[in-house]
């Protein structure tokens, strides 16, 4: 046996401070680091070298394994909806739909079904910001007793296109332009509006996209929609058409556009952090699940085709029936394993829930399974813990493939077999009664590439949406259109969109043209003449969400020498109304209050602007205020709170800062001498009446 030389051939150097000595606790056989194959690692700080000064030896399998694994850590991001945030929770049925469906998840009242929900933006890459103007994905995986049900929806009930064959074009047009690689996560550019102008069917979705719904305040405050018409099938295999809606308990709330832009800089993870922190603090977000149910005859009587995903069914015609609630009560343990590796498939449906012939949905039934192969790399992606059916066993004769983690026993890998007759395990069998059955839709058609005439009306519902909005929301939509089209360099692109808008509403088209300082072009030819529908106030946001501080955050700006009693009173009043309070100060180490007490600080002023809060309070000392008059972050704090229509409470000492920031008195500007409670009602909403004073809207 060769012994290691007592004296190395070259002198060894002892490096102090390589991390190995100072930060380590002694490892036991249970806690020690090993290689991926279980070999204990003695030194995780230094690679194996020929002498202390290298070179590194190829022989170092510990180094090679570690680096190689790291090199392969990323998987392809989703081609769309790459940026997402997710949470675990449960769905609880409150009203049985047994008359319409045999799906247990919709018939067993009181039963809880585990869920995993991933929210996302559409256009940006995985590392993009949370607050661009964009549709939000709302994908729910329900681990039912009869297999996973994935309701892969958006926060908008309609879609841009009617046929899946246009999806790659839509996404190419909205993403970064192919030659220059920008803009990231923004629809405000030529290729997107070029495509939109040429696709009048997208006009209804564009109305939604230009509304405040695409700049949400929080993922806890967005609606979710299954978008497509699905079918429910009961025990007799009778079908009822169904639309699914998720409605947030906190109401649907949005930011202001200018605010959303500033949040992108202040906190690119604004929505992700908000969701995580809310769940972490026990403020569990909650949604109601509602359905709209229609028979074939009722569907036939509608003035549009329910297979057309650019159409919604107004609530006023078919009211929402609340059937359950969903609560998100647990954050993921590991972002990659869960949020990144979760694979949603619109084809994941339990018996009793079926698809319709919507040509957009039909294409999706292929696309999602396929995309998982390139993203997750193997047909066995369903075995990843986050994707596994949890409510029931899964078993069949599918075998092998990359990353197979199941160890199958016996010989039964085909069916039918008679192995049981020889005393062996014959494996699972089909279940004609309990198994998944599709609706027996009669079919006898000519094979064609054709868009049904019943899909031709592209403008009536766009008009319905625009005209159903409040004046405030209409102004925001017109302003958003002006902003987006102003970013288009090609005049012909802007003109075509304007020509289309004339079919929606002449006054909207004129407002946008005025905002662009352009002349209105001729109205575009419409495939079907738009109809005036009865307005649907249910489509508004303003005036609908609950006036509450629940789910809202108040930033209290405090300086040295401030009155601690006032800070405490504001905190007490806000928390009693269900809101959260964050103390903001010029320095993170704390504030020395009048009387000498030290107040802990949550955020340093320069890094915690008022865009991160729903309302602000200024509790300053005279000297503190005087100092802040020379601090841009302080005037921005106040100016932006005012400009973003937020309530501002102030102590008398803070008045000079209000004045310097251009704040005018209105019902949302509250003197704390009136008591902290006077601040609560204005803080629970936005000061819409202030908007014309602070912004020129189109
Ligand atoms: Fe899609 C992801 C929603 C049409 C192809 N889609 C994806 C996600 C959501 C939606 C929420 C993210 C899921 C997650 O969090 O992992 N998509 C929709 C809605 C649509 C829609 C509501 C219309 C009603 N999608 C659509 C069409 C196609 C796709 C027509 C293709 C023909 N979508 C995909 C995809 C993605 C995807 C490429 C990317 C990552 C993934 O599937 O898993 O397959």
XYZ file of C-alpha atoms and ligand atoms in Angstrom:
742
model
C 0.000 0.000 0.000
C 1.349 3.411 -0.926
C 1.128 5.922 1.899
C 0.571 9.615 1.171
C 3.879 11.461 1.322
C 4.443 13.147 4.639
C 5.824 16.226 2.922
C 4.128 17.216 -0.309
C 6.471 17.569 -3.248
C 5.659 21.300 -3.501
C 5.205 23.362 -0.326
C 1.477 23.609 0.668
C 0.069 27.065 1.315
C -2.539 27.522 3.983
C -5.153 30.019 2.824
C -6.927 31.792 5.632
C -10.497 32.920 5.035
C -11.565 30.421 2.361
C -14.885 29.919 4.145
C -13.986 26.441 5.207
C -12.930 27.276 8.709
C -15.168 30.074 9.880
C -18.724 29.333 8.769
C -18.934 25.614 9.160
C -20.614 23.572 11.826
C -19.307 20.054 12.189
C -21.058 17.668 9.795
C -22.505 14.361 10.905
C -23.112 11.434 8.535
C -26.702 12.736 8.291
C -25.888 16.382 7.568
C -22.735 16.184 5.492
C -22.667 17.263 1.862
C -22.375 14.410 -0.602
C -22.016 14.149 -4.343
C -25.171 13.341 -6.327
C -24.213 9.724 -5.966
C -23.823 9.819 -2.211
C -20.055 10.161 -1.812
C -19.277 12.404 1.215
C -17.482 15.622 0.288
C -14.553 16.649 2.469
C -13.919 20.161 1.117
C -16.568 22.310 -0.584
C -14.302 25.394 -0.825
C -11.312 24.264 -2.872
C -10.996 22.367 -6.124
C -8.405 19.640 -6.430
C -5.172 21.156 -7.771
C -1.611 20.254 -8.502
C -0.294 22.301 -5.589
C -1.950 25.225 -3.875
C -1.570 27.441 -6.959
C -3.019 25.052 -9.507
C -3.644 23.969 -12.220
C -6.921 22.206 -11.408
C -7.031 18.498 -12.089
C -9.529 16.917 -14.483
C -9.713 14.141 -11.961
C -11.767 16.343 -9.589
C -15.125 14.635 -10.033
C -16.606 16.633 -7.142
C -15.883 19.885 -8.973
C -16.964 18.555 -12.355
C -20.268 17.207 -11.109
C -21.081 20.432 -9.262
C -20.238 22.727 -12.171
C -21.917 20.539 -14.749
C -25.128 20.409 -12.754
C -25.041 24.181 -12.359
C -24.474 24.658 -16.087
C -27.740 22.838 -16.741
C -29.861 24.457 -14.008
C -32.099 26.419 -16.354
C -34.766 24.860 -18.501
C -36.340 26.664 -21.465
C -38.711 29.310 -20.168
C -42.315 29.146 -21.278
C -42.761 30.542 -24.783
C -45.570 32.663 -23.336
C -46.485 33.342 -19.682
C -42.809 32.913 -18.772
C -42.982 35.171 -15.724
C -45.208 33.742 -13.053
C -45.873 33.430 -9.347
C -47.773 30.629 -7.716
C -49.304 29.330 -4.521
C -50.937 26.249 -3.046
C -54.413 26.154 -1.578
C -57.748 24.456 -1.769
C -61.054 24.626 -3.559
C -64.231 24.007 -1.596
C -67.545 23.314 -3.286
C -70.496 25.184 -1.778
C -73.257 24.335 -4.278
C -73.642 21.034 -6.105
C -73.914 20.923 -9.895
C -74.959 17.241 -9.808
C -77.875 17.959 -12.124
C -75.398 18.967 -14.814
C -72.187 17.052 -14.182
C -70.848 13.846 -12.725
C -67.468 15.436 -11.902
C -67.072 14.858 -8.168
C -65.165 18.130 -7.756
C -68.385 19.919 -8.726
C -70.879 17.670 -6.910
C -69.490 16.937 -3.427
C -70.505 19.952 -1.360
C -68.055 20.720 1.437
C -65.288 18.578 -0.045
C -61.914 20.283 -0.349
C -59.723 19.747 -3.388
C -56.043 20.694 -3.277
C -55.055 23.328 -5.854
C -51.908 24.933 -7.225
C -52.430 28.272 -8.953
C -49.918 30.058 -11.174
C -50.456 33.691 -12.151
C -48.410 35.148 -14.964
C -47.855 37.916 -17.438
C -47.917 36.887 -21.096
C -45.368 38.769 -23.147
C -42.288 39.257 -20.964
C -39.467 36.813 -20.287
C -39.060 35.030 -16.958
C -36.897 37.859 -15.623
C -39.164 40.706 -16.718
C -41.070 42.980 -14.363
C -44.449 42.313 -12.761
C -46.352 45.427 -13.818
C -46.355 45.902 -17.591
C -49.658 46.510 -19.334
C -50.437 42.884 -20.102
C -53.044 40.171 -19.764
C -52.555 38.079 -16.624
C -52.608 34.284 -16.786
C -54.734 32.569 -14.143
C -53.966 28.852 -14.294
C -55.525 26.569 -11.689
C -54.576 22.937 -11.213
C -57.179 21.125 -9.146
C -55.939 17.748 -7.898
C -59.362 16.073 -7.980
C -60.222 12.517 -6.963
C -60.744 11.738 -10.618
C -57.555 13.165 -12.018
C -56.156 16.641 -12.411
C -58.418 19.360 -13.744
C -56.461 22.290 -15.173
C -58.497 25.417 -15.769
C -55.899 27.427 -17.702
C -57.453 30.862 -17.984
C -56.702 34.570 -18.016
C -57.941 37.626 -16.123
C -59.916 38.601 -19.231
C -62.919 36.554 -20.407
C -62.183 36.793 -24.129
C -59.145 36.276 -26.344
C -57.350 38.026 -29.237
C -57.965 35.405 -31.888
C -60.612 32.874 -32.849
C -58.482 30.086 -34.246
C -55.397 28.469 -32.693
C -53.582 28.621 -36.024
C -53.095 32.382 -35.431
C -51.488 31.987 -31.984
C -47.840 31.863 -33.100
C -48.404 35.017 -35.207
C -50.036 36.853 -32.314
C -47.209 35.970 -29.941
C -44.463 36.764 -32.433
C -46.086 40.150 -33.011
C -46.344 41.068 -29.326
C -42.958 39.827 -28.149
C -39.673 41.673 -28.716
C -39.250 42.624 -32.356
C -37.241 39.982 -34.151
C -34.317 42.073 -35.357
C -33.772 44.416 -32.412
C -34.740 42.312 -29.437
C -36.970 44.947 -27.826
C -39.297 46.058 -26.353
C -39.419 43.626 -23.482
C -42.845 42.920 -21.963
C -44.659 45.665 -23.847
C -47.353 45.689 -26.495
C -46.633 49.342 -27.365
C -44.714 48.772 -30.586
C -45.245 48.503 -34.325
C -45.395 44.765 -34.877
C -48.090 44.222 -32.269
C -50.362 47.000 -33.515
C -49.676 46.054 -37.122
C -51.030 42.576 -36.388
C -53.953 43.920 -34.354
C -54.990 46.355 -37.076
C -55.049 43.500 -39.550
C -57.024 41.212 -37.203
C -60.334 42.946 -36.449
C -61.377 39.902 -34.412
C -58.898 41.093 -31.753
C -60.750 44.389 -31.208
C -62.881 43.199 -28.299
C -59.820 41.840 -26.475
C -57.985 45.092 -27.225
C -60.703 47.016 -25.387
C -60.030 44.877 -22.312
C -56.265 45.081 -22.769
C -56.396 48.893 -22.873
C -58.572 49.003 -19.756
C -57.149 49.152 -16.234
C -57.612 45.379 -15.919
C -54.186 44.860 -17.469
C -52.428 46.964 -14.809
C -53.687 45.135 -11.702
C -52.948 46.329 -8.188
C -52.337 42.802 -6.930
C -52.668 39.216 -8.126
C -55.066 38.863 -5.205
C -57.294 41.398 -6.938
C -57.713 39.935 -10.407
C -60.605 37.981 -11.824
C -60.031 34.689 -13.607
C -61.930 33.261 -16.537
C -61.916 29.866 -18.224
C -62.525 31.922 -21.407
C -63.808 29.088 -23.591
C -67.230 27.541 -23.429
C -66.833 24.065 -21.928
C -69.423 21.309 -21.485
C -70.639 19.653 -18.327
C -71.839 16.054 -18.721
C -74.156 14.407 -16.217
C -74.734 10.728 -15.433
C -76.950 10.389 -18.470
C -74.237 12.004 -20.612
C -76.484 15.020 -21.207
C -74.531 18.166 -21.958
C -74.838 21.730 -20.642
C -72.584 24.545 -21.842
C -70.587 26.224 -19.084
C -68.353 29.277 -18.620
C -66.124 29.447 -15.515
C -65.400 32.648 -13.566
C -63.154 33.298 -10.550
C -64.025 36.484 -8.641
C -61.606 37.854 -6.015
C -62.936 38.540 -2.546
C -60.939 41.770 -2.416
C -62.588 43.025 -5.596
C -60.931 43.770 -8.926
C -58.505 46.635 -8.364
C -55.956 48.305 -10.562
C -53.054 50.720 -10.456
C -52.745 53.939 -12.460
C -50.632 53.638 -15.610
C -48.006 56.125 -14.420
C -47.888 54.261 -11.122
C -47.443 50.864 -12.822
C -44.509 52.256 -14.796
C -42.868 53.609 -11.637
C -43.490 50.404 -9.680
C -41.551 48.557 -12.387
C -38.475 50.469 -11.259
C -39.196 50.562 -7.549
C -40.005 46.876 -7.194
C -39.865 44.661 -10.295
C -41.262 41.833 -8.127
C -44.184 43.875 -6.859
C -46.880 41.255 -7.511
C -44.781 38.270 -6.598
C -43.762 39.861 -3.306
C -47.309 40.992 -2.555
C -48.687 37.470 -3.037
C -45.901 35.831 -1.060
C -46.068 38.284 1.830
C -49.864 38.169 2.027
C -49.879 34.371 2.291
C -46.907 34.416 4.634
C -48.724 36.791 6.969
C -51.897 34.697 6.991
C -53.940 37.058 4.781
C -55.005 34.281 2.429
C -56.321 35.430 -0.946
C -59.703 34.047 -1.852
C -61.877 33.747 -4.963
C -65.412 32.589 -5.639
C -65.953 30.136 -8.466
C -69.058 30.894 -10.487
C -70.575 29.338 -13.558
C -72.850 30.439 -16.343
C -74.897 27.495 -17.596
C -76.650 27.305 -20.961
C -78.551 24.627 -22.808
C -77.977 24.072 -26.516
C -81.249 25.909 -27.251
C -80.191 28.891 -25.123
C -76.814 28.971 -26.826
C -78.461 28.859 -30.242
C -80.633 31.845 -29.336
C -77.659 34.125 -28.553
C -76.715 36.711 -31.192
C -73.140 35.363 -31.270
C -71.475 31.980 -31.342
C -70.487 30.569 -27.963
C -67.670 28.672 -29.680
C -66.052 32.026 -30.508
C -63.502 32.892 -27.795
C -63.661 36.600 -28.672
C -67.169 36.754 -27.163
C -68.467 36.772 -23.601
C -71.921 36.083 -22.271
C -73.086 39.216 -20.426
C -73.824 38.525 -16.777
C -77.026 40.474 -17.134
C -78.248 37.790 -19.595
C -76.951 34.742 -17.740
C -76.201 35.586 -14.099
C -73.256 34.006 -12.376
C -74.092 31.109 -10.101
C -71.596 30.848 -7.256
C -70.630 27.216 -6.644
C -67.457 27.308 -4.589
C -64.496 29.182 -3.199
C -60.762 28.910 -3.573
C -58.276 29.915 -0.888
C -54.515 30.149 -1.382
C -52.904 29.426 1.962
C -49.393 28.124 1.315
C -46.398 29.483 -0.536
C -44.314 27.133 -2.661
C -41.304 25.632 -0.867
C -39.176 25.838 -3.971
C -39.751 28.169 -6.901
C -38.146 25.946 -9.518
C -39.604 22.604 -8.456
C -43.116 23.970 -8.223
C -43.737 27.300 -9.977
C -41.334 26.637 -12.836
C -41.949 22.929 -13.353
C -45.711 22.998 -13.054
C -47.235 21.963 -16.380
C -50.791 23.027 -17.106
C -52.774 21.233 -19.783
C -56.239 22.370 -20.874
C -56.685 18.687 -21.792
C -56.532 17.738 -18.094
C -60.244 17.213 -17.445
C -62.024 14.871 -15.032
C -65.024 12.800 -16.183
C -68.048 15.093 -16.386
C -66.200 18.160 -17.759
C -65.712 18.206 -21.508
C -64.404 20.562 -24.154
C -66.449 22.349 -26.799
C -65.578 22.695 -30.474
C -64.126 26.203 -29.944
C -61.266 26.170 -32.505
C -58.977 28.027 -30.130
C -59.479 25.457 -27.387
C -59.092 22.606 -29.850
C -55.596 23.861 -30.749
C -54.713 24.312 -27.100
C -55.507 20.660 -26.458
C -52.404 19.870 -28.536
C -50.113 22.795 -27.744
C -49.685 22.443 -23.998
C -48.774 18.751 -23.973
C -46.314 19.454 -26.743
C -44.708 22.490 -25.110
C -44.003 20.514 -21.925
C -41.825 18.162 -23.934
C -39.494 20.947 -24.943
C -39.678 22.680 -21.558
C -39.434 19.695 -19.241
C -37.747 17.388 -21.713
C -39.569 14.128 -21.188
C -42.935 12.452 -21.586
C -42.696 11.660 -17.898
C -43.231 15.273 -16.757
C -46.458 14.107 -15.101
C -44.325 12.303 -12.521
C -42.819 15.513 -11.139
C -44.342 16.005 -7.683
C -46.131 19.256 -8.627
C -47.740 17.651 -11.683
C -48.670 14.294 -10.191
C -52.321 13.459 -9.743
C -52.631 13.657 -5.964
C -56.309 13.002 -5.419
C -56.190 9.516 -6.951
C -53.756 6.846 -8.159
C -52.494 7.031 -11.717
C -51.689 3.809 -13.497
C -51.669 2.493 -17.027
C -49.450 0.507 -19.383
C -47.285 3.443 -20.481
C -43.670 2.597 -19.701
C -40.093 3.801 -19.698
C -39.007 7.052 -21.371
C -36.477 9.597 -20.126
C -36.473 10.212 -16.381
C -38.823 7.378 -15.573
C -39.097 7.451 -11.780
C -41.584 4.645 -11.284
C -40.285 1.128 -10.761
C -42.921 -1.123 -12.295
C -43.196 -4.665 -11.060
C -44.212 -7.753 -12.976
C -44.892 -8.425 -16.619
C -48.204 -6.650 -17.161
C -47.208 -3.836 -19.515
C -49.912 -4.549 -22.088
C -53.669 -4.817 -21.992
C -55.734 -6.933 -22.357
C -53.809 -9.691 -20.646
C -54.748 -12.845 -18.802
C -51.798 -12.899 -16.444
C -54.140 -12.934 -13.472
C -55.228 -16.413 -14.515
C -51.672 -17.549 -13.837
C -51.678 -15.839 -10.440
C -49.759 -12.763 -11.589
C -50.803 -9.119 -11.242
C -52.627 -8.259 -14.480
C -52.528 -4.514 -13.880
C -55.258 -1.885 -14.266
C -58.272 -2.108 -16.587
C -60.510 0.363 -18.441
C -63.666 1.538 -16.666
C -66.530 2.112 -19.142
C -68.840 3.493 -16.439
C -66.574 5.661 -14.289
C -64.019 6.512 -16.967
C -63.807 9.686 -19.048
C -66.388 9.831 -21.829
C -66.676 12.579 -24.433
C -69.962 14.153 -25.375
C -71.527 12.232 -28.279
C -71.674 15.275 -30.518
C -73.225 14.308 -33.879
C -70.778 15.113 -36.703
C -71.190 14.999 -40.432
C -69.406 17.812 -42.173
C -67.303 18.622 -45.194
C -63.599 18.992 -44.484
C -62.793 22.711 -44.950
C -60.409 25.460 -43.876
C -63.024 28.057 -43.111
C -64.117 30.529 -40.432
C -67.783 30.099 -39.573
C -70.004 33.039 -40.552
C -71.267 33.026 -36.980
C -67.783 34.307 -35.960
C -67.976 37.359 -38.258
C -69.145 40.067 -35.850
C -65.919 41.553 -34.498
C -67.169 44.842 -33.123
C -70.497 44.561 -31.265
C -68.949 43.256 -28.050
C -65.992 45.652 -28.295
C -68.596 48.409 -28.393
C -70.516 46.783 -25.551
C -67.382 46.751 -23.388
C -66.357 50.344 -24.120
C -69.813 51.820 -23.689
C -70.458 49.882 -20.481
C -67.480 51.517 -18.724
C -67.651 54.524 -16.423
C -66.397 57.824 -17.823
C -63.188 57.433 -15.826
C -62.512 54.033 -17.339
C -63.345 55.193 -20.851
C -60.837 58.014 -20.463
C -58.185 55.537 -19.299
C -58.840 53.306 -22.307
C -58.597 56.176 -24.765
C -55.398 57.378 -23.065
C -53.894 53.885 -23.159
C -54.644 53.616 -26.873
C -52.982 56.983 -27.467
C -49.932 55.885 -25.490
C -49.585 52.565 -27.294
C -50.133 53.974 -30.779
C -47.766 56.861 -30.073
C -45.036 54.248 -29.665
C -45.721 52.982 -33.188
C -43.417 54.526 -35.739
C -45.440 53.525 -38.808
C -48.261 55.927 -39.528
C -50.175 53.348 -41.585
C -50.278 51.082 -38.534
C -51.882 53.808 -36.416
C -54.306 54.703 -39.187
C -55.531 51.151 -39.619
C -56.248 50.825 -35.901
C -58.088 54.161 -35.939
C -60.181 52.948 -38.886
C -61.126 49.851 -36.903
C -61.932 51.875 -33.764
C -64.568 53.804 -35.711
C -66.547 50.564 -35.814
C -66.386 50.356 -32.024
C -67.403 53.883 -31.145
C -66.954 57.068 -33.157
C -66.275 59.184 -30.090
C -63.550 56.793 -28.924
C -61.915 56.844 -32.352
C -62.041 60.664 -32.343
C -60.536 60.894 -28.851
C -57.659 58.671 -29.853
C -57.119 60.526 -33.127
C -57.076 63.839 -31.216
C -54.612 62.399 -28.729
C -52.339 61.431 -31.616
C -52.962 64.742 -33.411
C -54.021 62.745 -36.465
C -56.994 62.971 -38.756
C -59.494 60.159 -38.543
C -59.196 57.857 -41.556
C -62.198 56.207 -43.253
C -64.008 53.610 -41.208
C -62.702 50.076 -41.902
C -65.057 47.698 -43.659
C -66.630 45.378 -41.080
C -67.317 41.732 -41.903
C -70.598 42.100 -40.010
C -72.252 45.406 -39.116
C -71.814 46.004 -35.363
C -74.966 45.916 -33.262
C -75.812 47.932 -30.148
C -76.241 45.563 -27.233
C -77.788 46.350 -23.840
C -75.031 47.824 -21.688
C -73.426 45.587 -19.072
C -72.430 47.557 -15.954
C -70.965 44.298 -14.591
C -68.001 44.918 -16.907
C -66.825 47.949 -14.894
C -64.240 48.017 -12.175
C -64.601 51.552 -10.813
C -67.320 51.761 -8.212
C -67.499 47.977 -7.897
C -64.707 46.955 -5.571
C -65.323 46.969 -1.834
C -64.305 50.196 -0.069
C -62.081 48.525 2.464
C -58.511 48.657 3.661
C -58.336 44.871 3.595
C -55.477 43.816 1.364
C -54.271 47.426 1.131
C -51.077 48.950 2.506
C -50.449 52.373 4.021
C -46.982 53.917 4.049
C -46.311 56.220 6.997
C -43.412 58.603 6.415
C -41.821 59.518 9.750
C -38.829 61.698 10.692
C -36.805 62.109 13.861
C -38.693 64.159 16.415
C -42.129 63.084 15.117
C -44.990 62.517 17.519
C -45.112 58.787 18.331
C -48.696 59.069 19.540
C -49.839 60.146 16.066
C -47.900 57.305 14.406
C -49.532 54.859 16.830
C -52.996 56.303 16.195
C -52.606 55.963 12.408
C -51.311 52.415 12.788
C -54.154 51.454 15.073
C -56.850 52.900 12.825
C -55.414 51.328 9.652
C -54.942 47.916 11.224
C -58.402 47.994 12.763
C -59.763 48.535 9.245
C -57.816 45.497 7.968
C -54.902 47.349 6.304
C -51.159 46.901 6.761
C -48.797 49.686 7.874
C -45.193 50.193 6.810
C -43.010 52.820 8.466
C -40.837 54.757 6.025
C -38.014 57.011 7.183
C -34.922 58.690 5.774
C -32.696 56.089 7.478
C -33.335 52.375 7.957
C -31.781 52.152 11.426
C -34.781 53.722 13.123
C -36.479 56.998 13.984
C -35.895 58.823 17.267
C -39.382 60.008 18.177
C -40.236 63.077 20.231
C -39.467 61.982 23.789
C -36.584 59.762 22.675
C -38.254 56.427 21.878
C -36.805 54.572 18.899
C -39.290 53.528 16.200
C -38.361 50.578 13.957
C -38.386 51.354 10.241
C -39.586 49.045 7.440
C -38.270 50.936 4.457
C -35.731 53.636 3.655
C -37.332 56.595 1.901
C -35.179 56.556 -1.242
C -35.891 52.865 -1.831
C -39.520 52.798 -0.759
C -41.489 55.274 -2.853
C -45.189 55.882 -2.371
C -46.073 53.839 -5.486
C -45.737 50.802 -3.253
C -48.671 51.892 -1.068
C -52.384 52.479 -1.472
C -52.383 55.553 0.778
C -49.758 57.498 2.721
C -49.491 59.437 5.967
C -46.852 62.065 6.720
C -46.019 62.237 10.394
C -43.096 64.637 10.550
C -41.386 66.944 12.998
C -40.812 70.548 11.997
C -37.070 70.002 11.650
C -37.595 66.692 9.864
C -39.897 68.336 7.365
C -37.460 71.195 6.763
C -34.736 68.681 5.967
C -37.004 66.714 3.595
C -37.760 69.822 1.554
C -34.322 69.338 0.041
C -34.803 65.616 -0.623
C -36.218 64.713 -4.051
C -37.324 61.291 -2.805
C -39.581 63.035 -0.270
C -41.233 65.404 -2.741
C -41.620 62.506 -5.198
C -43.195 60.467 -2.399
C -45.875 63.071 -1.863
C -46.249 64.259 -5.465
C -46.732 60.713 -6.745
C -49.180 59.786 -3.996
C -51.226 62.822 -5.020
C -50.850 62.120 -8.741
C -51.827 58.486 -8.279
C -55.047 59.569 -6.599
C -54.165 58.290 -3.143
C -55.328 59.575 0.195
C -52.684 61.584 2.032
C -52.880 62.191 5.779
C -50.564 64.785 7.310
C -49.571 66.449 10.538
C -49.363 70.252 10.677
C -45.544 70.042 10.627
C -45.714 68.276 7.231
C -47.612 71.089 5.518
C -44.496 72.687 3.899
C -43.715 69.354 2.213
C -47.288 69.121 0.893
C -47.006 72.636 -0.501
C -43.626 72.035 -2.089
C -44.997 68.869 -3.716
C -47.923 70.711 -5.293
C -50.645 69.042 -3.230
C -53.989 70.836 -3.341
C -56.635 70.308 -0.720
C -59.387 67.850 -1.553
C -61.377 65.218 0.373
C -58.478 62.775 0.014
C -56.014 65.102 1.763
C -56.693 64.613 5.454
C -55.364 66.707 8.343
C -54.508 64.315 11.161
C -55.702 66.953 13.616
C -59.155 65.591 12.680
C -58.088 62.219 14.090
C -56.626 59.178 12.377
C -60.051 57.666 11.739
C -60.908 60.427 9.259
C -58.147 59.012 7.041
C -59.645 55.509 6.752
C -62.525 56.072 4.318
C -60.476 58.019 1.731
C -57.597 55.541 2.129
C -59.918 52.692 1.126
C -60.329 53.951 -2.426
C -58.788 56.177 -5.078
C -59.657 59.853 -5.361
C -61.079 59.645 -8.870
C -62.452 63.193 -8.720
C -58.855 64.450 -8.441
C -57.743 62.925 -11.720
C -58.677 65.765 -14.109
C -56.578 68.106 -11.939
C -53.410 66.043 -12.205
C -53.492 64.482 -15.656
C -54.565 65.336 -19.181
C -56.540 62.313 -20.330
C -57.470 61.635 -23.942
Fe -51.902 29.540 -23.615
C -49.326 28.955 -21.481
C -53.715 30.935 -21.037
C -54.414 30.378 -25.799
C -50.296 27.881 -26.047
N -51.567 29.899 -21.648
C -50.449 29.573 -20.955
C -50.597 29.943 -19.580
C -51.838 30.504 -19.453
C -52.450 30.465 -20.755
C -52.445 31.051 -18.192
C -49.549 29.770 -18.498
C -49.744 28.500 -17.759
C -48.735 28.399 -16.641
O -48.842 29.179 -15.686
O -47.838 27.575 -16.755
N -53.672 30.535 -23.471
C -54.281 30.928 -22.308
C -55.623 31.356 -22.599
C -55.815 31.213 -23.931
C -54.587 30.680 -24.478
C -56.609 31.846 -21.564
C -57.022 31.488 -24.760
C -58.222 31.432 -24.328
N -52.258 29.229 -25.564
C -53.374 29.620 -26.280
C -53.302 29.088 -27.627
C -52.138 28.360 -27.698
C -51.501 28.475 -26.393
C -54.340 29.289 -28.702
C -51.533 27.596 -28.829
C -52.166 27.170 -29.877
N -50.076 28.657 -23.753
C -49.656 27.986 -24.855
C -48.340 27.273 -24.639
C -48.049 27.594 -23.128
C -49.206 28.481 -22.745
C -47.277 27.601 -25.622
C -46.672 28.143 -22.789
C -46.200 27.375 -21.588
C -47.157 26.319 -21.418
O -48.128 26.416 -22.370
O -47.124 25.468 -20.559
O -48.464 25.908 -24.850
